[in-house]
Tab-separated table of C-alpha atoms in Angstrom:
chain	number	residue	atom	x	y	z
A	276	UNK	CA	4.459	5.808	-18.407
A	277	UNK	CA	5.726	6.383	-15.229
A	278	UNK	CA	7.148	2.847	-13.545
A	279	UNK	CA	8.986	1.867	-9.903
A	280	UNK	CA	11.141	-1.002	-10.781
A	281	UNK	CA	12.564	-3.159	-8.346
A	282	UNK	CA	15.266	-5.721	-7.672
A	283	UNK	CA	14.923	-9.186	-7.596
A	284	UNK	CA	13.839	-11.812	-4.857
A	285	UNK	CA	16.453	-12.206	-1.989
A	286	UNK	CA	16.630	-15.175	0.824
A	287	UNK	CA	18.081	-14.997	3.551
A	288	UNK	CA	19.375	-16.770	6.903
A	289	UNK	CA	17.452	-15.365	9.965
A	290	UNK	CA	19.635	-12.483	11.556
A	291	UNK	CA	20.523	-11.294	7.947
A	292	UNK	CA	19.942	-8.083	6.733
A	293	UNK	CA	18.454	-7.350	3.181
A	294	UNK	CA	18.259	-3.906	0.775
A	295	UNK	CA	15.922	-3.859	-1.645
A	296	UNK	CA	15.908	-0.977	-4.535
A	297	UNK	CA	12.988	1.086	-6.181
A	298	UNK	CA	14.160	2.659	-9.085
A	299	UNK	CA	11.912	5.285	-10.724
A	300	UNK	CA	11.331	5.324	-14.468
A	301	UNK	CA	9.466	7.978	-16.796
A	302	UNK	CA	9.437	10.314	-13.910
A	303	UNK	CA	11.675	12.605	-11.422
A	304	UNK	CA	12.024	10.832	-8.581
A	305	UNK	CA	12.998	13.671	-6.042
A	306	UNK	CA	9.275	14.915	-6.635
A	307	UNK	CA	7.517	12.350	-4.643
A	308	UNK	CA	7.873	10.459	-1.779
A	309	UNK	CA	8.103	7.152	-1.884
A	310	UNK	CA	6.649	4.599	0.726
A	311	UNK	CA	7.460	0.480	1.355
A	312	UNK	CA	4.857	-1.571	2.073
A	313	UNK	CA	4.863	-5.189	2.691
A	314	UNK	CA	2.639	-8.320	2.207
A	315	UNK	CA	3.036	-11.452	4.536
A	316	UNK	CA	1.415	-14.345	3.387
A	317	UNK	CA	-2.193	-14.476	4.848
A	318	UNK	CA	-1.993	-10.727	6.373
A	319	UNK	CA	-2.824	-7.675	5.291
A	320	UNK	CA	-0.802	-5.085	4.068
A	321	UNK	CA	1.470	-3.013	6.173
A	322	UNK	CA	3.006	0.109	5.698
A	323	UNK	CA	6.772	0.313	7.216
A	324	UNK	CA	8.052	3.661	6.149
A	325	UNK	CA	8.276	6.600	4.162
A	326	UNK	CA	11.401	8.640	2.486
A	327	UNK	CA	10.854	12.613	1.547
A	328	UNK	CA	12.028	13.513	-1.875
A	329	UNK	CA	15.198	14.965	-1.161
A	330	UNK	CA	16.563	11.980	1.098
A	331	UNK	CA	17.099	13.970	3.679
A	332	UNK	CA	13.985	12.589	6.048
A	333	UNK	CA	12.719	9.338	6.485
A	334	UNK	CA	9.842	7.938	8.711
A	335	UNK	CA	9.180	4.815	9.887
A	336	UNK	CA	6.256	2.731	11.298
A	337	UNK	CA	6.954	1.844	14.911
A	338	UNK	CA	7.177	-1.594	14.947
A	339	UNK	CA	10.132	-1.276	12.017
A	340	UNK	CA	11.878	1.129	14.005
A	341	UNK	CA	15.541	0.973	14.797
A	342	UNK	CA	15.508	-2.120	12.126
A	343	UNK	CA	14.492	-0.720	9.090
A	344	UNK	CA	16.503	1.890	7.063
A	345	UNK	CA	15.631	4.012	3.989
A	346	UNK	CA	17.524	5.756	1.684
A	347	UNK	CA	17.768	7.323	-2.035
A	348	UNK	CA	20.320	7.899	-4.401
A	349	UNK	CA	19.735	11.182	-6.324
A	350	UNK	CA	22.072	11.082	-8.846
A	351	UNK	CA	20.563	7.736	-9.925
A	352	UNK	CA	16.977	8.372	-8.439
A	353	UNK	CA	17.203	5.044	-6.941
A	354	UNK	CA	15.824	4.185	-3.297
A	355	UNK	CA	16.360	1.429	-0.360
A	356	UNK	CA	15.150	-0.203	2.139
A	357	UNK	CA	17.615	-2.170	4.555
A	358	UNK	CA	16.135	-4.543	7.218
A	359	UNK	CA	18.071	-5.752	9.405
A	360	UNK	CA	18.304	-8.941	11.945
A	361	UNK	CA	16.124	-10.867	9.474
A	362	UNK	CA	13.535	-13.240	11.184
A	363	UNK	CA	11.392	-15.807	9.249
A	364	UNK	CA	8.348	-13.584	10.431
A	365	UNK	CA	9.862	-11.031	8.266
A	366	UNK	CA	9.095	-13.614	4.971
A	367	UNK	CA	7.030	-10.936	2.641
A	368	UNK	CA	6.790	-9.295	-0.612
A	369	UNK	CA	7.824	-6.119	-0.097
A	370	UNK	CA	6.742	-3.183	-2.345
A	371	UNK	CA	7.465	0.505	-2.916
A	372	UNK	CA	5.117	3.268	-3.700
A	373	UNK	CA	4.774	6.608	-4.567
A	374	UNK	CA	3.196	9.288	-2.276
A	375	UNK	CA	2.792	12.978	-2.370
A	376	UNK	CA	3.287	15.673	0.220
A	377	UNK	CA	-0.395	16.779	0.912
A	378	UNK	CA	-1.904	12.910	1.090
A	379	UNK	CA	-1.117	9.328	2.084
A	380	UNK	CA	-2.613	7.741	-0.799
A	381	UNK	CA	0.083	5.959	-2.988
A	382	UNK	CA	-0.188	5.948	-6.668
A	383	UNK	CA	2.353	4.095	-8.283
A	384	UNK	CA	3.423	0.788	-7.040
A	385	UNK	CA	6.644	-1.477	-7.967
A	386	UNK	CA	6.114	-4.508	-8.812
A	387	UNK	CA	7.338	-6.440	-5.187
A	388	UNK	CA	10.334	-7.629	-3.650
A	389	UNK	CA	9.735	-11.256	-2.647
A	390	UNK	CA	12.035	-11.829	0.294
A	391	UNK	CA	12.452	-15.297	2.223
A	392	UNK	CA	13.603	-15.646	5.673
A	393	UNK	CA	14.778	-19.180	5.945
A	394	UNK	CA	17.813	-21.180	7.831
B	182	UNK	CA	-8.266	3.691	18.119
B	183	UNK	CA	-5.883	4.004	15.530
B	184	UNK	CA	-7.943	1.551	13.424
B	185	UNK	CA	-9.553	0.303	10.410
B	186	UNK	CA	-12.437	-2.311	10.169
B	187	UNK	CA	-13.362	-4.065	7.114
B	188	UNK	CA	-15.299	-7.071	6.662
B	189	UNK	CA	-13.252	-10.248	5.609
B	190	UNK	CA	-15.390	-11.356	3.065
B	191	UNK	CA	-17.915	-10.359	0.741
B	192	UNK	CA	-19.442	-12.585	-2.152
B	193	UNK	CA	-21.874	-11.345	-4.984
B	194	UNK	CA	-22.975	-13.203	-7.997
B	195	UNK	CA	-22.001	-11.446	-11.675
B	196	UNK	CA	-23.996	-8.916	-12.342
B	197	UNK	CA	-24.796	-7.493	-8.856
B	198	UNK	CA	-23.613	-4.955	-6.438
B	199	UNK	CA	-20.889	-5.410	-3.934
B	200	UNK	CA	-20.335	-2.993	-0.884
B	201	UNK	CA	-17.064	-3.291	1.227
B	202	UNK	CA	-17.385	-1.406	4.180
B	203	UNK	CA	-14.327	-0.022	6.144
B	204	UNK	CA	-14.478	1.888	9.962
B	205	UNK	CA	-12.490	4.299	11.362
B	206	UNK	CA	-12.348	6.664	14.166
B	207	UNK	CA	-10.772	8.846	12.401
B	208	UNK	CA	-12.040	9.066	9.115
B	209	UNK	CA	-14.354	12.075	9.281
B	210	UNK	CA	-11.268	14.021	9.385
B	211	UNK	CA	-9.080	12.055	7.001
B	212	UNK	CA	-8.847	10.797	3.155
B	213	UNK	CA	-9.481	7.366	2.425
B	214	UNK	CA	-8.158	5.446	0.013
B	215	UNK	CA	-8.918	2.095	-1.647
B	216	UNK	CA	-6.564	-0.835	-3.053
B	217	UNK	CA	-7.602	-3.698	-5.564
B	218	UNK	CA	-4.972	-6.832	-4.556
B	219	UNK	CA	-5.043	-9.756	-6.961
B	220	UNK	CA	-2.753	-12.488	-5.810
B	221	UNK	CA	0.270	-12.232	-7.448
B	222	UNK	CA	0.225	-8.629	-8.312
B	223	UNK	CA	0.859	-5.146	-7.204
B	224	UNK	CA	-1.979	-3.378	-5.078
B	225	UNK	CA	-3.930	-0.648	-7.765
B	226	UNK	CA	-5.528	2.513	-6.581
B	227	UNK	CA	-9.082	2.278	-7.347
B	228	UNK	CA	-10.438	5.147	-5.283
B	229	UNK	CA	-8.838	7.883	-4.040
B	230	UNK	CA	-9.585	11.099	-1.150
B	231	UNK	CA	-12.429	9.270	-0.704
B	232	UNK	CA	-15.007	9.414	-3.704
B	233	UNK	CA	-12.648	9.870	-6.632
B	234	UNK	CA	-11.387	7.595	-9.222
B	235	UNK	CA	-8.093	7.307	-11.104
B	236	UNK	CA	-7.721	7.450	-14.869
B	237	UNK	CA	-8.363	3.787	-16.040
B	238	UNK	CA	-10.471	2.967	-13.161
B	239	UNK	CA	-13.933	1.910	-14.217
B	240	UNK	CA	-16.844	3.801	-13.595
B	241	UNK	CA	-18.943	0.945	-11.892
B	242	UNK	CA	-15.919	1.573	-8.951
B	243	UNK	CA	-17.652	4.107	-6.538
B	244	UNK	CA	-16.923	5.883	-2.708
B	245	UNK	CA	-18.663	7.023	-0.166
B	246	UNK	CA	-17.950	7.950	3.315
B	247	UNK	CA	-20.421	8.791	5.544
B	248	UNK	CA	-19.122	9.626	9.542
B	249	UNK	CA	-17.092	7.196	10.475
B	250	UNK	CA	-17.695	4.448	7.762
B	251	UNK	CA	-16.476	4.287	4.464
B	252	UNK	CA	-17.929	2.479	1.468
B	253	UNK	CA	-17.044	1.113	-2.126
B	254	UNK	CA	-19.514	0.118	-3.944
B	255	UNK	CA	-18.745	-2.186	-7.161
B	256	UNK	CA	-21.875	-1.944	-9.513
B	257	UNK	CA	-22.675	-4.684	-12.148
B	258	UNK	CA	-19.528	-7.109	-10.785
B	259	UNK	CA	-17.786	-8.947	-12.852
B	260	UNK	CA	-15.348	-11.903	-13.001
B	261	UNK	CA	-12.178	-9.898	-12.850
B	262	UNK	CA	-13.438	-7.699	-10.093
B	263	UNK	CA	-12.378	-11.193	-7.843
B	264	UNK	CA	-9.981	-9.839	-5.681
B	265	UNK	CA	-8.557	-8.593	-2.131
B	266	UNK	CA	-9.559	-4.975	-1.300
B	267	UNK	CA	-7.756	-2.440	1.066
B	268	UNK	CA	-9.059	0.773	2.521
B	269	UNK	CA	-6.084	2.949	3.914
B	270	UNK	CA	-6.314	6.017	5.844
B	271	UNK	CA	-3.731	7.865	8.192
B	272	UNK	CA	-3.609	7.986	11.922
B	273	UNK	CA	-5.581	9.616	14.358
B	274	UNK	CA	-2.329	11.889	14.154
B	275	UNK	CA	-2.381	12.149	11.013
B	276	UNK	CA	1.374	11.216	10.664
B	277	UNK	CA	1.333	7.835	9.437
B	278	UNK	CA	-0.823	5.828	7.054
B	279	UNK	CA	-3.071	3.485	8.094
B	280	UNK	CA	-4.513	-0.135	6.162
B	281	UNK	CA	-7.142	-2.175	7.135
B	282	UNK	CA	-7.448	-5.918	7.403
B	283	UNK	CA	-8.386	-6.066	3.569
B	284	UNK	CA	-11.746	-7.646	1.957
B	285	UNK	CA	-11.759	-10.715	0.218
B	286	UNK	CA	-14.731	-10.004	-2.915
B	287	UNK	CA	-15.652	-13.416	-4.387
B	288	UNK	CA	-18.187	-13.857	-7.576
B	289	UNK	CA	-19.767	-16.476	-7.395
């Protein structure tokens, strides 16, 4: 059955930075992309970024640009995502998710990051 | 404009059919796909390129798209069908994916 696991819940002190990891299981990660999406409380969802299956290209929404940084491991098929300059707006579950190549519909979903922003 | 419309809420009683309705500029030329979000939990794909459904998905889950608007229709609702639901499409460019503001379905 194919899984994304990720890491545990992180908080933080605003101006922080944060990596969270998606770790494949049951599958090979470097055929899919994989996308991070995040849930604020009371918003919708929001999709920050996508990483291409060999590592070597990553995409990112524009509002997470220049703060937001993804990356895989594939010898361990793991994959981050690094935000940096943490603000308490930033207070979300974040999630991972696979994608394809031809379509933007994700699959597979881990089962969230919760990460607090707090001084 | 780079977005999509839903309404915020929709309530049926058991038994009955609920339509969530999502807009989009550019959806004639692009895929949509839908989300169930229970609180708590990690979004499922119920719906996916627009009318089909994923293994374990049941059948009373249905889409439609017609121009610009998109549809899923949830025949005979039941309890468990309570949730948050997401239509996501991509960009006008096509280069990024695209959620909107997410559906609230409450059985009453």
């Amino acid at each position: 059955q194919v899984q994304l696991v990720q890491s545990g819940p992180e908080v933080k002190k605003p101006g922080a930075s944060v990596k969270v990891s998606c770790k494949p299981s049951g599958h090979t990660v470097t055929n899919y992309y994989i996308n991070w999406v995040r849930h604020a409380p009371g918003q919708g969802l929001e999709w920050m970024g996508v990483i291409n299956p060999s590592g070597d290209f990553a995409t990112y929404g524009q509002k997470f640009q220049g703060r937001v940084t993804m990356t895989r491991d594939t010898s361990t098929g793991t994959v981050y995502m690094e935000i940096y300059s943490l603000r308490s707006q930033d207070t979300a579950v974040y999630y991972c998710a696979r994608g394809e190549a031809d379509s933007w519909g994700m699959d597979v979903w881990g089962q969230g990051t919760t990460v607090t922003v707090s001084s | 404009s780079d977005e999509l419309t839903q309404p915020p809420s929709v309530s049926v009683s058991p038994g009955q059919t609920a339509r969530i309705t999502c807009s989009g500029d550019a959806l004639p030329k692009e895929y949509v796909y839908w989300y169930q979000k229970k609180a708590g939990q990690a979004p499922v794909m119920v719906i996916y390129k627009d009318t089909k459904r994923p293994s374990g998905i049941p059948e009373r889950l249905s889409g439609s798209k017609t121009g610009t608007t998109v549809t899923l229709t949830i025949s005979g609702v039941q309890a468990e069908d309570e949730a948050d639901y997401y239509c996501q499409s991509a960009d006008s460019s096509g280069t990024s994916p695209l959620f909107g503001g997410g559906t609230k379905l409450t059985v009453l």
